[in-house]
Amino acid sequence: MFAALVLAIVVLLLSATVVSAHGIDCAPDQCIPLPEGCLFTITGGDTPAPDDGFAVTNADGVPMWDFLRGRNLQAICYPISQRWVDGPFTLQAFQKVILQWDPGHARMNYLNTLDTLANDYSGVGLPNLPGHQVLDAAGLSFEEVINVHLGLLDANPKIKAVFLAESDWLNLYGLPIRYEEREAEGNPRGLQLLRAQRAVFEIWNVEAPGTALGQVSLQDLPDKVKSLSNVVIPDAAKAPVTAAGAENLPRFELPAPGSSEPETQPETPEAAACAARRAVSNPRANAGLVGDCMTLLQARDALDSVAGLNWSVDRRIRQWDEVVVGGSPLPVIELRLSSRSLRGQIPAELGQLTELRVLDLTENELTGRIPAEFARLTRLRQLSLGANDVTGTIPAELARLNSLERLNLHENRLTGEIPPEVGQLSSLNALSLNDNRLTGKIPVELSRLTQLKMLSLYKNELTGEIPSELGQLLNLTSLLLSENELTGAIPPELDGLARLITLSLWENRLTGEIPPALGQLSNLTSLLLSENELTGAIPPELGELTILVAMSLDHNQLTGQIPRELGELSNLGPLMLSHNRFTGCIPSGLREVRHNDLNGLRLPVC
């Protein structure tokens, strides 16, 4: 299938070439050197000064010039504005794209110009621009969502060939949004248009000024936006300057709402809700929150909540149930929806809340798979989906969440193996996968989680041996592996877990002797080894566990005498030793232990 697609693209490229909408040749030219930059005069306009234009520099630590000179100028073309700021971002318009410097991630983005127009300037119209369109992608994986959007390309093989011929199409053009054909000069397909998130492709099948008949053209979208007043590009940033004036440009910003911004009327209830949120702060410095608002409203519609959520157009987002907004520019950072009687599949749309730190959906009635789109939430510290009815496998893509500290997927119906990629979550301190249907071996890669304090894998169908490498988890306080089908011996290397409080290995098929080295775990309060196939004697070294509160060794094949040292454990409560093959007598101190099952041993007291 892939080979056929590549062959089709190659064939189509022989008959379809892309040119700019105005046939501009973007070869480097007419550039006046500046300190750490260049002043481009070719797009300066008809002004009295012959050497004025737009400066591209690295001023203020924003590497616009470094980024531009490291790219093919044909894909970006010449600057058509000076820089401006929008909240924490610095932007500059070029003929093909608008560049956006994101200081939080230290990276350059192509601005989603068309999405910005749809969300913030819904009443603004541009010539030959297809309308915005939201495609139905509920419940789909990230890859499936991309395929839905790419399906729009099938309507026009020429545009499809040019679009996919760009290896960086996702970053340069974004996802396809809408395909349209318009009548021109009596031809019902006189103008063919594809709107993507950042670019518009067009084919004129009739004679039109400045166009090439039947060829794919990429509209100079920023040039069109520049013709509007204070829409995306502030008017003050549109004026060309000379080389002398370029060295100390002012800080241009978009004006406050209502000054010169055109009147707009939101097109949908969702857009209206987001417009209502703009009262929180300047929407130009708050574009992230507007997008988050729309995302949450889509998620609300995908969920059936018995308790109900008050997310609506009548409330500010700060008043929405369990939504925490913070930071700058005011993104949604926490979503705590535990025990809200939520039903339906986990909304994949939540993967768009890229500033999210906490996502807690525990104790609901959610079904379906864990969306692979959650891999986008790279700032997430807590992902809690436990106590639901989630199925499928654990997405290996979650390994991209390198800030994650807590991953709670317990009490679901997850299947398959634990992805070894989980071992890449270097910040993780709690991993709860218990009460699922997971199979396969415990990945050795989990030993890389050096910050881990709790590893909870009990009540699954795990097989194989306990990796001795788990003894390297020096911060571990709870190791919970009971109710599986684990085999082999208890690794003596677990003696390295000096902070361990609970060791729970009961109801497996473990064999061999109890390692005497476990007596070195001085912080251990619970040692639960019952219902295995352990043999040999109880090591007297276990008597060194002076703060031990509970011990269960019952239902094994242990032999020999019960060490008298156990009778000296003054804090010991529940003690289970029955259904073994002990000989000798019961140390007298053990008779004082509460909740013991010594009567079943049929041994005299020493």
Coordinates of C-alpha atoms in Angstrom, one line a residue, residues 259-559:
S259 CA -9.9 49.2 19.9
S260 CA -9.6 48.5 16.2
E261 CA -10.4 44.8 16.1
P262 CA -13.3 44.1 13.7
E263 CA -16.7 43.1 15.2
T264 CA -17.1 39.3 15.1
Q265 CA -19.9 37.0 15.8
P266 CA -19.0 33.5 17.0
E267 CA -20.2 30.8 14.6
T268 CA -20.9 28.0 17.1
P269 CA -21.9 27.6 20.8
E270 CA -18.4 26.3 21.4
A271 CA -16.9 29.4 19.9
A272 CA -19.3 31.5 22.0
A273 CA -18.2 29.8 25.1
C274 CA -14.6 30.5 24.3
A275 CA -15.4 34.1 23.5
A276 CA -16.9 34.4 26.9
R277 CA -13.7 33.2 28.4
R278 CA -11.8 36.1 26.9
A279 CA -12.9 38.3 29.8
V280 CA -10.2 36.6 31.8
S281 CA -7.5 38.5 30.0
N282 CA -6.5 39.9 26.6
P283 CA -7.4 37.2 24.1
R284 CA -4.3 37.9 22.1
A285 CA -2.2 36.9 25.1
N286 CA -4.6 34.1 25.9
A287 CA -5.0 32.1 22.7
G288 CA -4.0 29.0 24.5
L289 CA -6.9 29.2 26.9
V290 CA -9.4 29.8 24.0
G291 CA -8.2 26.6 22.4
D292 CA -8.4 24.7 25.8
C293 CA -11.9 25.9 26.3
M294 CA -13.0 24.4 23.0
T295 CA -11.2 21.2 23.7
L296 CA -13.0 20.8 27.1
L297 CA -16.4 21.5 25.6
Q298 CA -15.7 18.8 23.0
A299 CA -14.7 16.4 25.8
R300 CA -17.8 17.3 27.8
D301 CA -20.0 16.4 24.8
A302 CA -18.2 13.0 24.5
L303 CA -18.9 12.1 28.1
D304 CA -22.2 11.0 29.8
S305 CA -22.0 12.3 33.3
V306 CA -24.7 11.3 35.8
A307 CA -23.5 13.9 38.2
G308 CA -23.2 16.5 35.4
L309 CA -20.5 19.1 34.6
N310 CA -21.2 22.8 34.8
W311 CA -19.0 23.5 31.8
S312 CA -21.1 25.9 29.7
V313 CA -21.3 29.2 28.0
D314 CA -22.7 30.9 31.1
R315 CA -19.7 30.5 33.3
R316 CA -16.1 31.6 33.2
I317 CA -13.7 28.8 32.9
R318 CA -12.3 29.4 36.3
Q319 CA -15.7 28.4 37.7
W320 CA -15.9 25.1 35.8
D321 CA -16.0 22.0 37.9
E322 CA -12.6 20.5 38.6
V323 CA -10.7 22.7 36.1
V324 CA -7.6 24.6 37.3
V325 CA -6.2 27.4 35.1
G326 CA -2.9 29.0 35.7
G327 CA 0.4 30.1 34.3
S328 CA 0.9 32.4 31.3
P329 CA -0.9 32.6 29.0
L330 CA -3.4 31.0 31.3
P331 CA -3.7 27.5 30.0
V332 CA -5.6 24.7 31.7
I333 CA -3.1 23.0 34.0
E334 CA -5.2 20.6 36.0
L335 CA -8.3 18.5 35.3
R336 CA -9.5 16.5 38.4
L337 CA -12.6 14.5 37.5
S338 CA -12.4 11.5 39.8
S339 CA -15.7 10.0 41.1
R340 CA -17.8 12.1 38.7
S341 CA -19.8 9.2 37.3
L342 CA -18.4 9.8 33.9
R343 CA -19.3 7.3 31.2
G344 CA -18.2 6.7 27.6
Q345 CA -14.7 6.5 26.1
I346 CA -11.9 8.6 27.3
P347 CA -11.9 11.7 25.1
A348 CA -8.9 11.8 22.8
E349 CA -9.4 15.5 22.6
L350 CA -7.8 15.9 26.1
G351 CA -4.5 15.2 24.4
Q352 CA -4.7 18.8 23.0
L353 CA -4.3 20.3 26.5
T354 CA -0.6 20.4 26.1
E355 CA 0.1 22.5 29.3
L356 CA -1.8 20.0 31.5
R357 CA 0.1 18.9 34.7
V358 CA -2.6 16.7 36.3
L359 CA -5.2 14.5 34.5
D360 CA -7.3 12.6 37.1
L361 CA -10.2 10.5 35.8
T362 CA -10.2 7.8 38.5
E363 CA -13.3 6.0 39.8
N364 CA -15.6 6.6 36.9
E365 CA -17.2 4.3 34.4
L366 CA -15.0 5.1 31.4
T367 CA -14.4 2.5 28.7
G368 CA -12.4 2.0 25.5
R369 CA -8.6 2.4 25.1
I370 CA -6.1 4.8 26.5
P371 CA -5.7 7.4 23.8
A372 CA -2.3 7.5 22.2
E373 CA -2.8 11.2 21.8
F374 CA -2.0 11.6 25.5
A375 CA 1.7 11.3 24.4
R376 CA 1.4 15.0 23.5
L377 CA 1.0 15.9 27.2
T378 CA 4.7 16.3 27.8
R379 CA 4.3 18.5 30.8
L380 CA 2.0 16.0 32.6
R381 CA 3.1 15.0 36.1
Q382 CA 0.1 12.8 37.1
L383 CA -2.0 10.6 34.8
S384 CA -4.6 8.7 36.8
L385 CA -7.1 6.5 35.0
G386 CA -7.6 3.9 37.6
A387 CA -10.9 2.2 38.7
N388 CA -12.6 2.4 35.4
D389 CA -13.4 -0.2 32.7
V390 CA -10.6 0.7 30.3
T391 CA -9.5 -2.0 27.8
G392 CA -6.7 -2.6 25.3
T393 CA -3.0 -2.3 25.9
I394 CA -0.8 0.3 27.6
P395 CA 0.3 2.6 24.8
A396 CA 4.1 2.6 24.4
E397 CA 3.8 6.3 23.4
L398 CA 3.3 7.2 27.0
A399 CA 7.0 6.9 27.4
R400 CA 7.2 10.4 25.9
L401 CA 5.8 11.9 29.1
N402 CA 9.2 12.6 30.5
S403 CA 7.8 14.8 33.3
L404 CA 5.4 12.1 34.6
E405 CA 5.7 11.4 38.3
R406 CA 2.6 9.3 38.9
L407 CA 1.1 6.8 36.4
N408 CA -2.1 5.2 37.9
L409 CA -3.9 2.7 35.6
H410 CA -5.0 0.2 38.3
E411 CA -8.4 -1.6 38.4
N412 CA -9.2 -1.7 34.7
R413 CA -9.2 -4.5 32.1
L414 CA -5.9 -3.7 30.4
T415 CA -4.3 -6.6 28.5
G416 CA -1.0 -7.3 26.8
E417 CA 2.5 -6.8 28.2
I418 CA 3.9 -3.9 30.2
P419 CA 5.7 -1.9 27.6
P420 CA 9.5 -1.8 28.3
E421 CA 9.4 1.8 27.2
V422 CA 7.8 2.6 30.6
G423 CA 11.4 2.4 31.9
Q424 CA 12.1 5.7 30.1
L425 CA 9.9 7.6 32.5
S426 CA 12.8 8.8 34.6
S427 CA 10.8 11.1 36.9
L428 CA 8.3 8.4 37.8
N429 CA 7.8 7.8 41.6
A430 CA 4.6 5.8 41.5
L431 CA 3.5 3.1 39.0
S432 CA 0.2 1.4 39.7
L433 CA -0.9 -1.2 37.2
N434 CA -2.5 -3.6 39.6
D435 CA -5.9 -5.3 39.1
N436 CA -5.7 -5.7 35.3
R437 CA -5.2 -8.6 33.0
L438 CA -1.6 -7.9 32.0
T439 CA 0.6 -10.8 30.8
G440 CA 4.2 -11.5 30.0
K441 CA 7.3 -10.8 32.1
I442 CA 8.1 -7.8 34.4
P443 CA 10.3 -5.7 32.1
V444 CA 13.9 -5.4 33.3
E445 CA 13.8 -1.8 32.1
L446 CA 11.7 -0.9 35.1
S447 CA 15.0 -1.0 37.1
R448 CA 15.9 2.3 35.4
L449 CA 13.1 4.1 37.4
T450 CA 15.5 5.3 40.0
Q451 CA 13.0 7.7 41.5
L452 CA 10.3 5.1 42.0
K453 CA 8.8 4.7 45.4
M454 CA 5.9 2.4 44.7
L455 CA 5.7 -0.4 42.2
S456 CA 2.3 -2.0 42.2
L457 CA 1.7 -4.9 39.7
Y458 CA -0.4 -7.2 41.8
K459 CA -3.5 -9.1 40.6
N460 CA -2.5 -9.6 37.0
E461 CA -1.4 -12.6 35.0
L462 CA 2.4 -11.8 34.9
T463 CA 4.8 -14.7 34.4
G464 CA 8.5 -15.4 34.5
E465 CA 11.0 -14.5 37.3
I466 CA 11.2 -11.4 39.4
P467 CA 14.1 -9.4 37.8
S468 CA 17.0 -9.2 40.2
E469 CA 17.6 -5.7 38.8
L470 CA 14.7 -4.4 40.8
G471 CA 17.1 -4.4 43.7
Q472 CA 18.6 -1.2 42.1
L473 CA 15.4 0.8 42.9
L474 CA 17.0 2.3 46.0
N475 CA 14.0 4.7 46.7
L476 CA 11.4 1.9 46.6
T477 CA 9.1 1.7 49.7
S478 CA 6.4 -0.6 48.3
L479 CA 7.0 -3.6 46.0
L480 CA 3.6 -5.3 45.4
L481 CA 3.8 -8.3 43.0
S482 CA 1.2 -10.6 44.6
E483 CA -1.6 -12.6 42.8
N484 CA 0.3 -13.3 39.6
E485 CA 2.0 -16.4 38.1
L486 CA 5.6 -15.5 38.9
T487 CA 8.1 -18.3 39.1
G488 CA 11.7 -18.8 40.2
A489 CA 13.4 -17.7 43.4
I490 CA 13.1 -14.5 45.4
P491 CA 16.1 -12.5 44.3
P492 CA 18.5 -12.0 47.2
E493 CA 19.4 -8.7 45.4
L494 CA 16.3 -7.2 46.9
D495 CA 18.3 -6.7 50.1
G496 CA 19.5 -3.4 48.4
L497 CA 16.0 -1.9 48.9
A498 CA 17.0 -0.3 52.2
R499 CA 13.8 2.0 52.3
L500 CA 11.4 -0.8 51.5
I501 CA 8.4 -0.9 53.9
T502 CA 6.1 -3.5 52.2
L503 CA 7.2 -6.6 50.3
S504 CA 4.2 -8.4 48.9
L505 CA 4.8 -11.6 46.8
W506 CA 2.0 -13.8 48.0
E507 CA -0.1 -16.1 45.7
N508 CA 2.5 -16.7 43.0
R509 CA 4.5 -19.9 42.1
L510 CA 7.8 -18.8 43.6
T511 CA 10.2 -21.6 44.6
G512 CA 13.5 -21.9 46.4
E513 CA 14.4 -20.7 49.9
I514 CA 13.6 -17.3 51.6
P515 CA 16.8 -15.3 51.1
P516 CA 18.4 -14.5 54.5
A517 CA 19.4 -11.2 53.0
L518 CA 15.8 -10.0 53.5
G519 CA 16.7 -9.6 57.2
Q520 CA 18.7 -6.5 56.2
L521 CA 15.5 -4.6 55.2
S522 CA 15.4 -2.7 58.5
N523 CA 12.4 -0.5 57.5
L524 CA 10.2 -3.5 56.5
T525 CA 6.8 -3.6 58.3
S526 CA 5.0 -6.1 56.0
L527 CA 6.6 -9.4 54.6
L528 CA 3.9 -11.3 52.7
L529 CA 5.1 -14.5 51.0
S530 CA 2.2 -16.9 51.5
E531 CA 0.7 -19.2 48.9
N532 CA 3.9 -20.0 47.0
E533 CA 6.1 -23.1 46.7
L534 CA 8.9 -21.9 48.9
T535 CA 11.1 -24.5 50.6
G536 CA 13.8 -24.7 53.2
A537 CA 13.8 -23.2 56.7
I538 CA 12.8 -19.7 57.8
P539 CA 16.0 -17.7 58.0
P540 CA 16.7 -16.6 61.6
E541 CA 17.9 -13.3 60.1
L542 CA 14.2 -12.3 59.7
G543 CA 14.4 -11.8 63.5
E544 CA 16.4 -8.6 62.7
L545 CA 13.2 -7.0 61.2
T546 CA 12.5 -5.2 64.5
I547 CA 9.7 -3.0 63.3
L548 CA 7.9 -5.8 61.4
V549 CA 4.1 -5.6 61.9
A550 CA 2.8 -8.4 59.6
M551 CA 4.3 -11.6 58.3
S552 CA 2.6 -14.3 56.2
L553 CA 4.5 -17.5 55.2
D554 CA 1.6 -19.9 55.2
H555 CA 0.7 -22.3 52.4
N556 CA 4.3 -23.0 51.3
Q557 CA 6.6 -26.1 51.7
L558 CA 8.8 -24.7 54.5
T559 CA 10.6 -27.1 56.8

